[in-house]
Amino acid sequence: MSTEDTPTGRDYRDTIFLPTTNFPMKAGLPQREPEWLARWEKLGLYKRLREAAKGRETFILHDGPPYANGNIHIGHALNKILKDVVVRSQQMMGKDASYVPGWDCHGLPIEWQIEEKYRKKGLNKDEVPALEFRRECREFAQHWVDVQREEFKRLGVSGEWDNPYLTMSFDAEAKIVEEFQKFLMNGSLYRGSKPVMWSVVEKTALAEAEVEYHDHVSHTIWVKFPVVKGDALSGAAIVIWTTTPWTIPANRAISYSPKIAYGLYEVKATGEKLVLADALAEQVRKDAKIEEWTRLRDVTADELAGVTCAHPFRGKGYDFDVPLLAGDHVTEEAGTGFVHTAPGHGQDDYFIWVENFGAKDIPETVNEEGVYYDHVPLFAGKFVLTRQGKEGNANAAVIEELEKAGALLAQGKVTHSYPHSWRSKAPLIFRNTPQWFVSMDAPVEAAGGKPFRQVALEEIEKVRWVPARNRNRIYSMVETRPDWVLSRQRAWGVPLTIFVRKSDGSLLRDEEVNARIVEAVAKEGADAWFERPASEFLGSKYNADEWEKVTDILDVWFDSGSTHAFVLEGRGLPSPADLYLEGSDQHRGWFQSSLLESVGTRGRAPYKQVLTHGFTMDEKGRKMSKSLGNVIAPQKIVEQNGADILRLWVASTDYWEDHNIGNDIIKSNVEAYRKLRNTFRYLLGNLAGFDDAERVEVADMPELERVVLHRLAELDVLVRKAYSDYDFKRVTQSVSTFMNVELSAFYFDIRKDVLYCDAPSSLRRRACRTVLDHLFSCLTAWLAPVLCFTVEEVWLTRFPSDTDSVHLRTFPEIPANWRDDALSEKWKKVRELRRVVTGALEVERREKRIGASLEAAPEVYVSRPELIEAMKGVDLAEIAITSQATLIEGEGPAEAWRLDDVPGVAVVPKLAEGRKCARSWRILPEVGSDPDYPDLSLRDAAAVREFDARAATS
């Protein structure tokens, strides 16, 4: 081989069309992103999007409101970015996708913060005037609304930030009151006394969504209840087991199961006779340290049905009978086969009591602070939990009295999952309290009088749940849930605006009174209920002295459950919403309260689709906590790497499941981002100066360009479907793979020579630049919903404008003639063959037999007819990026290089023959054939001649 050059003294560098762009390799996202935010603000981009989308099909994602009580955390960031990707992608798919962000401003999370401030000052909240306390709560919430708004905006989340919804705004509070009054007027609201989960720390009932479960160590006791009625078991005792000794004073019955086999056991040492479930008896014997006993006989369910026991404290103020009641909730999983039943302290206990005796005689034993009332014999003043949520002295006192009474068979401790307040982290108690409920069996007028629960379940079936398994989760919750508790004993929130007749407890149902209440709240906020005298609402028709004005606060979940009414309907947006999107815990929270509120008032669900995401864990799969030091703050990621890195992580993760984040994961996303950015930079550089005059029709393009357009057509279908399915990982993975593998490592690699060295008039170069333009159009659109900052920079680098934005675009419509399945199949075979050639060349480079692939002229042996057919019309040297290449039909010599997974292809590496072109560096025999350019190939000579001619006329 000869690479000897004939020097002409000319430097050809200025004739090569190198990429030209001012788009920087280094992103500088932390510095640049705020500039884009300011630009969008100046452009009024969100309003322009609304104007541009007028008349289109709407898409409404209704925002679930976060609590306004602190800086956002990584879960907030994930949630809001997901919502933004949904809204942006729907907008770019041709819809009018508006987004109204909102905040939950009432309730315990905010009230708790103000109480904490008081506690630090040694103040008692109950000593502060209610209106002053409410004012502080409002100011606190507004402060954090403002803070969180800026933090969400910094993430690139687009929406109606200058007009969000707040549950504490006067119009919202008035609408919440109006929605509550609908339950008053339809007869489903009632006051009852039921056991509810109660926090003695916060002194209020808690909704299931405000409860979390942690391991807790509880006392366990086995207690003997002597049989006083039931001749066959006279002298025996029924043994119960419980983990709440403090509820023994509230015991009113014992539950058993007719499905369980029971036996009568006699203790040898004492002669005591004990009735126990046979399956659990041996464990009880061990726990009670009974050395020997005898099973005397079976005890049938019929016998148990006629048994009455005495309370262990009979003769000490507990002289009532304790009946045995058959219940399905009794199992053989643990205990004795008998369930201590305190109807004021457990749901199953309550229901079985009411089923047998109605709602009468349910004792109230513990007050709001977890202290026994004065009327409770033996234990008045004892406390279940301290004000700080620690164990009080009630358990020990009860156990001591049981020992004195000879009723304690055994005691111990057990670690088990137990409900705690998600705010104070203190354990809860079940406590019988007067509360306001909505009956789940009430008829729903808007649904033809069907029962509330039935309608809710039917509506669940109509909703698209993503992932689909979540349908079962919420269905089972609603199917078995108790009546809806609406009241809370708090100070900050929307009150239950109702009047109760003092003489008989009946509710006032009067539309005129209701209207006056709503009007007052709309003008002055919910404070009007507390500030104004009852007479102003009641008017002249009623004597205010005869009516009690209820001051309980509505459950905060009712507030957020009503948002569809004042955000969607109140703002003239379509309802039901197309989508609700929140964490998976909201099946028992916002998803459910919204469903119940809407079904109870409108007979339908407030949403068409519900999408859920999992929780964010650290890289080791652990929950984040300050104590573990593994908290990843979104603000820190944004400050160090930029919001687009966080957005790329969100869109690349399996967010439907619990997922991970950490420093290594962020680094991998930074690297993935860098590759995408470099691909955009390559496109920008090689599209410099491109205009419509260069365009080439698809039919006139080389096969390689048509294959790339075919892939764009395929990706267009995939991207649109993935965005519609909220499968953002599929979007980012598919587009990233296309950009990194099919473009950077294949198409760009092959076409670099054409782009740099072909003449501007060359069909190949023009066709390639036409395809690059299409690639730019598609890729910027497809990735704009995810990398909203970067793609804006990319777009405006190519198309500078003071008024334009990539986000005003929609996804390009792909012409039908881009799709060519036959050509695609052909080029899959071409790429299969190419992989063997590039593999062989890599070995040659590694062994230093060549420095670059242009020094090679491989002989490629092909024995498979389909590959030979596929290579017809394909320049092997061009796709292999070699100076020369020869395709030979046949098996090839034994020493040829092969790949095991590509049979029928063998490569014999050889060096290119000829001289090295001084411009393109290809080694060809033809170099020097053109006398005007003796050191160039014919292609390069023609290109330089055209360059010189243009230079001469310019």
mmCIF file of N, CA and C in Angstrom, residues 562-598:
data_model
loop_
_atom_site.group_PDB
_atom_site.id
_atom_site.type_symbol
_atom_site.label_atom_id
_atom_site.label_comp_id
_atom_site.label_asym_id
_atom_site.label_seq_id
_atom_site.Cartn_x
_atom_site.Cartn_y
_atom_site.Cartn_z
ATOM 1 N N SER A 562 -63.598 17.425 48.063
ATOM 2 C CA SER A 562 -64.545 18.342 47.410
ATOM 3 C C SER A 562 -63.889 19.195 46.345
ATOM 4 N N THR A 563 -62.590 19.057 46.143
ATOM 5 C CA THR A 563 -61.901 19.978 45.224
ATOM 6 C C THR A 563 -62.434 19.895 43.804
ATOM 7 N N HIS A 564 -62.934 18.731 43.400
ATOM 8 C CA HIS A 564 -63.490 18.631 42.049
ATOM 9 C C HIS A 564 -64.638 19.621 41.866
ATOM 10 N N ALA A 565 -65.318 19.928 42.966
ATOM 11 C CA ALA A 565 -66.471 20.833 42.878
ATOM 12 C C ALA A 565 -66.046 22.281 42.671
ATOM 13 N N PHE A 566 -65.039 22.740 43.427
ATOM 14 C CA PHE A 566 -64.683 24.158 43.298
ATOM 15 C C PHE A 566 -63.501 24.420 42.376
ATOM 16 N N VAL A 567 -62.776 23.375 41.958
ATOM 17 C CA VAL A 567 -61.690 23.585 41.002
ATOM 18 C C VAL A 567 -62.161 23.302 39.582
ATOM 19 N N LEU A 568 -62.763 22.138 39.370
ATOM 20 C CA LEU A 568 -63.214 21.787 38.024
ATOM 21 C C LEU A 568 -64.519 22.509 37.686
ATOM 22 N N GLU A 569 -65.568 22.183 38.420
ATOM 23 C CA GLU A 569 -66.865 22.809 38.146
ATOM 24 C C GLU A 569 -66.820 24.313 38.421
ATOM 25 N N GLY A 570 -66.120 24.692 39.479
ATOM 26 C CA GLY A 570 -66.074 26.099 39.857
ATOM 27 C C GLY A 570 -65.343 26.973 38.865
ATOM 28 N N ARG A 571 -64.419 26.387 38.103
ATOM 29 C CA ARG A 571 -63.652 27.164 37.121
ATOM 30 C C ARG A 571 -64.085 26.883 35.690
ATOM 31 N N GLY A 572 -65.163 26.161 35.544
ATOM 32 C CA GLY A 572 -65.664 25.883 34.207
ATOM 33 C C GLY A 572 -64.848 24.860 33.445
ATOM 34 N N LEU A 573 -64.100 24.025 34.163
ATOM 35 C CA LEU A 573 -63.321 22.967 33.528
ATOM 36 C C LEU A 573 -64.175 21.707 33.421
ATOM 37 N N PRO A 574 -63.867 20.849 32.456
ATOM 38 C CA PRO A 574 -64.650 19.620 32.311
ATOM 39 C C PRO A 574 -64.578 18.762 33.568
ATOM 40 N N SER A 575 -65.675 18.139 33.906
ATOM 41 C CA SER A 575 -65.745 17.243 35.049
ATOM 42 C C SER A 575 -66.651 16.073 34.677
ATOM 43 N N PRO A 576 -66.282 14.844 34.963
ATOM 44 C CA PRO A 576 -65.149 14.423 35.789
ATOM 45 C C PRO A 576 -63.797 14.653 35.119
ATOM 46 N N ALA A 577 -62.752 14.697 35.934
ATOM 47 C CA ALA A 577 -61.393 14.888 35.438
ATOM 48 C C ALA A 577 -60.958 13.666 34.640
ATOM 49 N N ASP A 578 -60.052 13.901 33.711
ATOM 50 C CA ASP A 578 -59.498 12.777 32.962
ATOM 51 C C ASP A 578 -58.577 11.938 33.838
ATOM 52 N N LEU A 579 -57.891 12.588 34.786
ATOM 53 C CA LEU A 579 -56.885 11.849 35.542
ATOM 54 C C LEU A 579 -56.677 12.436 36.923
ATOM 55 N N TYR A 580 -56.578 11.539 37.916
ATOM 56 C CA TYR A 580 -56.029 11.850 39.241
ATOM 57 C C TYR A 580 -54.722 11.073 39.340
ATOM 58 N N LEU A 581 -53.666 11.711 39.863
ATOM 59 C CA LEU A 581 -52.360 11.064 39.952
ATOM 60 C C LEU A 581 -51.759 11.366 41.323
ATOM 61 N N GLU A 582 -51.599 10.340 42.133
ATOM 62 C CA GLU A 582 -50.990 10.511 43.468
ATOM 63 C C GLU A 582 -50.292 9.220 43.876
ATOM 64 N N GLY A 583 -49.738 9.229 45.068
ATOM 65 C CA GLY A 583 -49.062 8.053 45.600
ATOM 66 C C GLY A 583 -50.045 6.943 45.921
ATOM 67 N N SER A 584 -49.529 5.732 46.038
ATOM 68 C CA SER A 584 -50.392 4.568 46.230
ATOM 69 C C SER A 584 -51.132 4.589 47.561
ATOM 70 N N ASP A 585 -50.663 5.395 48.522
ATOM 71 C CA ASP A 585 -51.362 5.485 49.802
ATOM 72 C C ASP A 585 -52.693 6.225 49.686
ATOM 73 N N GLN A 586 -52.917 6.894 48.562
ATOM 74 C CA GLN A 586 -54.137 7.695 48.431
ATOM 75 C C GLN A 586 -55.376 6.881 48.064
ATOM 76 N N HIS A 587 -55.231 5.555 47.917
ATOM 77 C CA HIS A 587 -56.429 4.736 47.754
ATOM 78 C C HIS A 587 -57.290 4.795 49.009
ATOM 79 N N ARG A 588 -56.658 5.002 50.139
ATOM 80 C CA ARG A 588 -57.430 5.149 51.370
ATOM 81 C C ARG A 588 -57.567 6.620 51.740
ATOM 82 N N GLY A 589 -56.951 7.510 50.949
ATOM 83 C CA GLY A 589 -56.985 8.940 51.209
ATOM 84 C C GLY A 589 -57.790 9.677 50.159
ATOM 85 N N TRP A 590 -57.084 10.474 49.360
ATOM 86 C CA TRP A 590 -57.743 11.405 48.440
ATOM 87 C C TRP A 590 -58.569 10.709 47.372
ATOM 88 N N PHE A 591 -58.068 9.603 46.814
ATOM 89 C CA PHE A 591 -58.848 8.895 45.799
ATOM 90 C C PHE A 591 -60.199 8.475 46.372
ATOM 91 N N GLN A 592 -60.174 7.979 47.605
ATOM 92 C CA GLN A 592 -61.399 7.462 48.205
ATOM 93 C C GLN A 592 -62.321 8.578 48.680
ATOM 94 N N SER A 593 -61.763 9.602 49.330
ATOM 95 C CA SER A 593 -62.632 10.685 49.803
ATOM 96 C C SER A 593 -63.248 11.433 48.632
ATOM 97 N N SER A 594 -62.492 11.590 47.542
ATOM 98 C CA SER A 594 -63.039 12.245 46.350
ATOM 99 C C SER A 594 -64.148 11.399 45.737
ATOM 100 N N LEU A 595 -63.923 10.093 45.687
ATOM 101 C CA LEU A 595 -64.940 9.187 45.160
ATOM 102 C C LEU A 595 -66.215 9.276 45.988
ATOM 103 N N LEU A 596 -66.073 9.200 47.310
ATOM 104 C CA LEU A 596 -67.255 9.205 48.177
ATOM 105 C C LEU A 596 -67.990 10.534 48.089
ATOM 106 N N GLU A 597 -67.247 11.638 48.100
ATOM 107 C CA GLU A 597 -67.900 12.946 48.040
ATOM 108 C C GLU A 597 -68.676 13.101 46.736
ATOM 109 N N SER A 598 -68.069 12.712 45.639
ATOM 110 C CA SER A 598 -68.710 12.875 44.336
ATOM 111 C C SER A 598 -69.877 11.905 44.153
#
